[in-house]
């Protein structure tokens, strides 16, 4: 029993409401980091009428992420539900459990490995259009590339036209809207805008296209071996039932958003970090030359590319794709001996934990070699979790890591990406952590 047993979190120090609203709206990442450093491991934060609680003790974080019944997805997920419906990212309870069980087999390692060749092939296609000395926005390039890959793996279609092109257009419009809408809501502006209408039209286009594809496959009985086909064929072991059209639509939307946003952003930040650190880029070159000898990387090569993998892991530490997770207490409970009222939103920040000097020496420094010698295994649970943790850890974690390493290796063999001087690269935390105005690079032949 702790000395603070039964005390309310409101007895703890935290920022006053006016300061919290202003500073969070200006820079949520800096605000959360500042709260952790100033107030400690449990920080009550009042924003408008809502009580939040920032957790920075790994044990507390692990407690919340493990108990999916006591701590459920918070209300801030409601906005995302307008796009993802009741997919794996947003659903709860027994429905989530069933969907997770049904979807799990399609992410078996052997199935995921089969997509490695597609990932490399599409990257090589992109490189055919690149020319030395060209200047381009590497974030836009990575977004387009990973969207191409996810459309191929889900629908077995290119986005050059047809159904996959419609879906890609709808998702891009939706994600751009989320960035604008989140910023507006933080500023307290709920005014309807033309962007809202474009978003609504995008959802209609997404629904019409995906439902039509599902119906066509049901009518012909030709489900295919892509991710959509596998989702359509999988049966519940208990009653033999399959996913409804609505469930399929929601899981497909979730796979698209999670499948291309995460990898694209990770790679974008990785290219920026490599551009800022030519010594690390040189070490990456050495490994790629020694292992691949100019050949395209394959699944079999991944185990022989530890430094390339460490570059991705370090990029995910410094610039986690998702900067924070939120959970809501479904009943009164205790964390760290303090009483947490029912309805309190618990904020768990990858951004804060990944930059914590208690666990990472020189946390702001890009140092891939920190991950050598199984460093991750020495960290307490709840310190490094770019894909979440607990029963709701990202189901596509292996897919995303494999894709990021393969794409980085394929591109790095052909070009060095030099950052355009004097550009301002801003972080834009929304659904994912994006570079606000992109990242401009100049292509240099290797």
XYZ file of C-alpha atoms in Angstrom:
446
model
C 0.000 0.000 0.000
C 1.412 3.395 -0.981
C 1.319 6.554 1.136
C -0.859 8.282 -1.446
C -3.480 5.500 -1.405
C -6.914 6.878 -2.212
C -5.816 10.451 -2.916
C -7.421 12.034 -5.965
C -5.290 12.924 -8.964
C -6.694 16.437 -8.521
C -4.465 16.764 -5.450
C -1.443 16.575 -7.745
C 0.221 19.562 -9.364
C -0.548 20.391 -12.960
C -0.888 23.367 -15.299
C -3.814 25.723 -14.765
C -6.645 25.348 -17.268
C -6.045 28.609 -19.153
C -2.338 27.876 -19.612
C -3.062 24.297 -20.685
C -5.574 25.325 -23.355
C -3.287 28.018 -24.780
C -0.036 26.047 -24.762
C -1.553 22.779 -25.940
C -3.180 24.565 -28.861
C 0.122 26.190 -29.848
C 2.352 23.112 -29.615
C 0.900 19.917 -28.098
C 4.216 18.027 -28.231
C 6.168 20.730 -26.395
C 3.319 21.161 -23.921
C 3.189 17.459 -23.013
C 6.978 17.260 -22.742
C 7.026 20.326 -20.497
C 4.298 18.886 -18.254
C 6.222 15.640 -17.816
C 9.427 17.434 -16.865
C 7.799 19.959 -14.556
C 5.076 17.985 -12.771
C 6.204 14.358 -12.657
C 4.755 10.968 -13.528
C 1.015 11.687 -13.124
C -0.140 15.092 -14.355
C -3.790 16.225 -14.180
C -4.667 18.554 -17.064
C -7.972 20.414 -17.381
C -8.931 21.264 -20.984
C -12.319 22.995 -21.189
C -14.758 20.617 -19.420
C -12.597 17.512 -19.801
C -10.139 16.103 -17.290
C -7.006 14.554 -18.782
C -4.183 12.792 -17.004
C -0.714 12.481 -18.548
C 1.139 9.315 -17.493
C 4.933 9.032 -17.764
C 5.670 6.093 -15.457
C 6.232 2.974 -17.614
C 4.417 0.778 -15.075
C 1.342 3.020 -15.186
C 1.456 3.094 -18.990
C 1.669 -0.698 -19.156
C -1.214 -1.044 -16.681
C -3.478 1.103 -18.855
C -2.529 -0.471 -22.188
C -2.921 -4.017 -20.859
C -6.437 -3.587 -19.453
C -8.575 -3.005 -22.532
C -11.842 -3.346 -20.585
C -11.163 -0.871 -17.794
C -9.441 1.572 -20.169
C -11.116 1.991 -23.560
C -10.408 4.241 -26.547
C -11.201 7.823 -25.581
C -13.822 10.060 -27.155
C -11.272 11.752 -29.393
C -11.607 8.619 -31.561
C -15.136 9.660 -32.524
C -13.858 11.982 -35.242
C -11.770 9.172 -36.726
C -14.794 6.862 -36.717
C -16.377 8.948 -39.454
C -13.697 7.521 -41.757
C -12.776 4.162 -40.197
C -16.190 3.170 -38.865
C -15.952 0.300 -36.394
C -12.628 -1.090 -37.611
C -9.880 -2.567 -35.457
C -8.441 0.837 -34.587
C -11.707 2.250 -33.224
C -13.909 -0.662 -32.079
C -14.167 -1.962 -28.523
C -15.254 -4.926 -26.414
C -16.360 -8.284 -27.763
C -16.835 -6.851 -31.267
C -13.173 -5.751 -31.371
C -12.083 -9.117 -29.981
C -13.935 -11.008 -32.720
C -12.613 -8.748 -35.470
C -9.058 -9.079 -34.170
C -9.405 -12.861 -34.109
C -10.742 -12.904 -37.663
C -8.073 -10.553 -39.015
C -5.098 -12.114 -37.223
C -4.441 -14.935 -39.759
C -3.964 -12.524 -42.664
C -1.035 -10.973 -40.788
C 0.738 -14.257 -40.204
C 4.436 -13.772 -40.933
C 4.405 -16.131 -43.937
C 1.590 -14.170 -45.568
C 3.279 -10.842 -44.872
C 6.542 -12.075 -46.373
C 4.731 -12.658 -49.645
C 4.256 -8.905 -50.034
C 7.957 -8.102 -49.812
C 8.487 -8.572 -53.529
C 5.609 -6.195 -54.317
C 7.073 -3.543 -52.030
C 10.460 -3.643 -53.730
C 8.959 -3.785 -57.229
C 6.848 -0.670 -56.682
C 9.821 1.169 -55.180
C 11.922 0.347 -58.246
C 9.140 1.660 -60.486
C 9.223 4.952 -58.589
C 13.011 5.158 -58.907
C 12.759 4.856 -62.691
C 11.186 8.326 -62.681
C 13.819 9.883 -60.447
C 16.801 11.704 -61.937
C 19.978 12.926 -60.287
C 19.930 16.633 -59.355
C 16.111 16.731 -59.324
C 14.493 18.444 -56.347
C 11.409 16.827 -54.892
C 9.264 16.610 -51.781
C 10.278 13.266 -50.311
C 7.212 13.158 -48.077
C 4.877 13.338 -51.063
C 6.937 10.703 -52.840
C 6.769 8.342 -49.850
C 3.027 8.925 -49.430
C 2.381 8.089 -53.063
C 4.645 5.038 -52.988
C 3.168 3.492 -49.845
C -0.372 4.202 -51.047
C 0.460 2.355 -54.265
C 1.749 -0.591 -52.264
C -1.195 -0.747 -49.887
C -3.680 -0.594 -52.783
C -1.888 -3.452 -54.509
C -1.790 -5.587 -51.375
C -5.434 -4.931 -50.409
C -7.142 -4.851 -53.817
C -4.514 -6.246 -56.200
C -4.903 -3.036 -58.224
C -2.738 -0.078 -59.146
C -3.984 3.416 -58.307
C -3.384 4.676 -61.832
C -7.114 4.411 -62.387
C -10.269 2.455 -61.671
C -11.568 1.418 -58.269
C -8.270 1.673 -56.400
C -7.760 5.165 -57.801
C -11.139 6.247 -56.420
C -10.338 4.803 -53.006
C -6.908 6.465 -52.948
C -8.431 9.827 -53.896
C -11.053 9.523 -51.146
C -8.545 8.561 -48.456
C -6.154 11.389 -49.356
C -9.002 13.925 -49.192
C -10.099 12.480 -45.847
C -6.643 12.598 -44.259
C -6.070 16.187 -45.390
C -9.425 17.087 -43.835
C -8.439 15.520 -40.519
C -5.392 17.760 -40.272
C -7.481 20.886 -40.925
C -10.349 19.786 -38.680
C -8.111 18.915 -35.738
C -6.434 22.329 -35.921
C -9.816 24.072 -36.127
C -11.247 22.196 -33.148
C -8.147 22.957 -31.062
C -8.710 26.622 -31.852
C -12.354 26.282 -30.756
C -13.681 26.843 -34.271
C -16.541 24.502 -35.211
C -17.652 26.453 -38.283
C -18.586 24.372 -41.318
C -16.189 24.874 -44.219
C -15.940 23.783 -47.875
C -13.410 21.192 -46.664
C -16.173 19.534 -44.626
C -18.238 19.085 -47.784
C -15.251 17.655 -49.654
C -14.719 15.232 -46.798
C -18.342 14.105 -46.868
C -18.096 13.567 -50.627
C -14.872 11.592 -50.124
C -16.586 9.231 -47.672
C -19.432 8.686 -50.164
C -16.923 7.871 -52.920
C -14.994 5.524 -50.611
C -18.153 3.676 -49.569
C -19.549 3.347 -53.088
C -16.279 2.011 -54.465
C -15.419 -0.443 -51.688
C -18.949 -1.837 -51.391
C -19.100 -2.318 -55.167
C -15.840 -4.299 -55.106
C -17.080 -6.463 -52.251
C -20.401 -7.165 -53.961
C -18.689 -8.024 -57.237
C -16.460 -10.560 -55.509
C -19.415 -12.078 -53.676
C -21.405 -12.396 -56.909
C -18.589 -13.979 -58.881
C -17.268 -16.060 -55.999
C -13.751 -14.951 -56.974
C -12.415 -13.501 -53.750
C -8.744 -13.457 -54.742
C -5.677 -13.752 -52.533
C -5.183 -10.080 -51.721
C -5.967 -8.753 -48.232
C -9.596 -7.992 -49.101
C -10.054 -11.510 -50.451
C -8.516 -13.035 -47.340
C -10.746 -10.942 -45.076
C -13.788 -12.073 -47.060
C -12.872 -15.755 -46.755
C -11.900 -15.955 -43.088
C -14.471 -17.679 -40.848
C -15.205 -17.366 -37.149
C -13.982 -20.568 -35.482
C -16.965 -20.485 -33.089
C -19.921 -20.192 -35.447
C -18.507 -20.241 -39.002
C -19.719 -16.715 -39.737
C -17.820 -14.256 -41.917
C -17.448 -10.483 -41.904
C -20.391 -8.449 -43.152
C -19.949 -5.940 -45.966
C -19.868 -3.134 -43.404
C -17.198 -4.863 -41.345
C -15.135 -5.463 -44.471
C -15.461 -1.815 -45.495
C -14.340 -0.573 -42.073
C -11.362 -2.936 -41.872
C -10.286 -2.023 -45.408
C -10.420 1.704 -44.579
C -8.382 1.046 -41.428
C -5.774 -0.969 -43.333
C -5.404 1.767 -45.958
C -4.893 4.585 -43.463
C -2.656 2.598 -41.110
C -0.842 0.844 -43.942
C 0.404 3.835 -45.854
C 0.444 6.772 -43.417
C 2.678 5.032 -40.883
C 5.381 3.867 -43.265
C 5.350 7.033 -45.367
C 5.862 9.271 -42.347
C 8.518 7.013 -40.824
C 10.507 7.054 -44.061
C 10.084 10.802 -44.521
C 11.562 11.515 -41.089
C 14.275 8.901 -41.669
C 15.381 10.653 -44.880
C 15.479 13.974 -43.047
C 17.578 12.482 -40.241
C 19.959 10.804 -42.687
C 20.303 14.086 -44.580
C 21.249 15.823 -41.350
C 23.749 13.092 -40.380
C 26.048 12.153 -43.313
C 28.226 9.985 -41.054
C 25.246 7.744 -40.315
C 24.299 7.727 -43.978
C 27.843 6.493 -44.752
C 27.447 3.590 -42.305
C 24.142 2.705 -43.959
C 25.868 2.706 -47.362
C 28.558 0.371 -46.071
C 26.039 -2.191 -44.866
C 23.962 -2.080 -48.049
C 27.029 -2.522 -50.262
C 28.394 -5.393 -48.189
C 25.112 -7.281 -47.895
C 23.226 -6.526 -51.113
C 26.129 -5.881 -53.506
C 23.858 -3.871 -55.773
C 20.999 -6.388 -55.816
C 17.421 -5.612 -54.818
C 16.741 -6.497 -51.167
C 14.583 -9.518 -50.390
C 12.851 -10.832 -47.290
C 15.807 -13.155 -46.743
C 18.129 -10.123 -46.545
C 16.306 -8.452 -43.660
C 18.140 -10.407 -40.969
C 21.439 -9.348 -42.541
C 20.559 -5.627 -42.470
C 20.719 -4.813 -38.750
C 21.979 -1.254 -39.200
C 19.235 -0.443 -41.715
C 16.700 -1.771 -39.210
C 18.271 0.316 -36.439
C 17.918 3.449 -38.593
C 14.172 2.795 -38.833
C 13.838 2.044 -35.116
C 15.655 5.254 -34.216
C 13.516 7.284 -36.644
C 10.441 5.802 -34.951
C 11.846 6.799 -31.578
C 12.547 10.415 -32.495
C 9.471 10.841 -34.698
C 6.858 8.262 -33.656
C 4.132 7.962 -36.264
C 1.501 8.236 -33.537
C 2.603 10.753 -30.914
C 0.143 9.795 -28.205
C -2.559 7.330 -27.228
C -5.591 8.119 -25.115
C -7.752 5.830 -23.009
C -10.851 6.577 -20.951
C -11.526 5.016 -17.544
C -14.830 3.118 -17.653
C -15.122 3.184 -13.860
C -13.432 4.672 -10.819
C -9.990 3.111 -10.409
C -6.482 3.678 -9.078
C -3.162 4.329 -10.792
C -0.028 4.685 -8.725
C -2.193 4.776 -5.612
C -4.152 7.813 -6.807
C -7.878 7.595 -7.452
C -8.920 8.160 -11.071
C -12.565 9.210 -11.551
C -14.670 7.375 -14.110
C -14.555 9.183 -17.477
C -11.036 10.580 -17.008
C -9.005 10.536 -20.221
C -5.550 9.060 -19.683
C -2.926 10.342 -22.090
C 0.067 8.170 -22.931
C 2.615 9.933 -25.089
C 5.085 8.054 -27.247
C 6.633 11.425 -28.013
C 7.323 12.141 -24.343
C 8.543 8.649 -23.453
C 10.741 8.255 -26.547
C 12.543 11.497 -25.649
C 12.960 10.711 -21.949
C 16.555 11.036 -20.720
C 15.836 8.505 -17.954
C 15.954 5.794 -20.598
C 17.801 7.256 -23.595
C 21.243 8.842 -23.382
C 21.258 12.133 -25.318
C 17.616 11.548 -26.326
C 17.528 14.294 -28.976
C 20.494 12.809 -30.862
C 19.892 10.524 -33.872
C 21.926 7.475 -32.933
C 20.829 4.199 -34.577
C 23.605 2.293 -32.835
C 21.851 2.718 -29.491
C 19.646 -0.193 -30.615
C 22.576 -2.610 -30.900
C 22.994 -5.586 -28.550
C 19.239 -5.991 -27.998
C 18.997 -2.586 -26.278
C 15.206 -2.654 -26.650
C 14.987 -5.703 -24.383
C 16.688 -3.766 -21.586
C 14.013 -1.059 -21.612
C 11.027 -1.342 -19.265
C 7.657 -1.964 -20.913
C 5.996 1.363 -21.591
C 9.112 3.252 -22.673
C 9.410 2.498 -26.407
C 6.119 1.610 -28.083
C 5.821 3.124 -31.578
C 3.143 0.552 -32.466
C 1.325 0.656 -29.129
C 1.368 -2.200 -26.630
C -0.820 -4.687 -24.831
C -3.632 -6.635 -26.527
C -4.253 -3.728 -28.914
C -0.697 -3.526 -30.221
C -0.806 -2.724 -33.957
C -1.738 -5.879 -35.867
C 0.329 -4.690 -38.848
C 3.546 -4.032 -36.897
C 5.584 -6.672 -38.759
C 4.175 -5.534 -42.116
C 5.144 -1.911 -41.416
C 8.669 -2.694 -40.198
C 9.367 -4.992 -43.133
C 8.101 -2.388 -45.597
C 10.096 0.469 -44.068
C 13.386 -1.476 -44.117
C 12.888 -2.811 -47.649
C 11.954 0.606 -49.060
C 14.801 2.391 -47.293
C 17.332 -0.168 -48.552
C 16.020 -0.100 -52.122
C 16.082 3.694 -52.408
C 19.363 4.220 -50.548
C 21.194 1.961 -53.007
C 20.326 4.308 -55.877
C 20.302 7.830 -54.419
C 21.568 10.033 -51.641
C 18.887 12.495 -50.573
C 20.424 15.852 -49.667
C 18.250 18.298 -47.781
C 17.565 21.598 -49.545
C 19.375 24.213 -47.404
C 17.556 26.711 -45.177
C 14.142 25.042 -45.391
C 11.917 25.000 -42.321
C 10.640 21.488 -41.558
C 7.733 21.648 -39.119
C 6.109 18.816 -37.209
C 2.353 18.500 -37.636
C 0.833 16.148 -35.056
C -2.651 15.040 -36.091
C -3.844 11.499 -36.761
C -0.177 10.836 -37.513
C 2.984 12.935 -37.199
C 3.563 14.513 -40.604
C 6.052 17.134 -41.824
C 3.703 20.119 -42.172
C 4.971 21.483 -45.480
C 6.910 18.453 -46.677
C 10.656 17.820 -46.855
C 12.536 19.074 -49.912
C 15.524 17.058 -51.046
C 17.960 17.024 -53.975
C 18.665 13.623 -55.534
C 22.304 12.620 -55.805
C 23.469 9.427 -57.510
C 25.202 6.954 -55.221
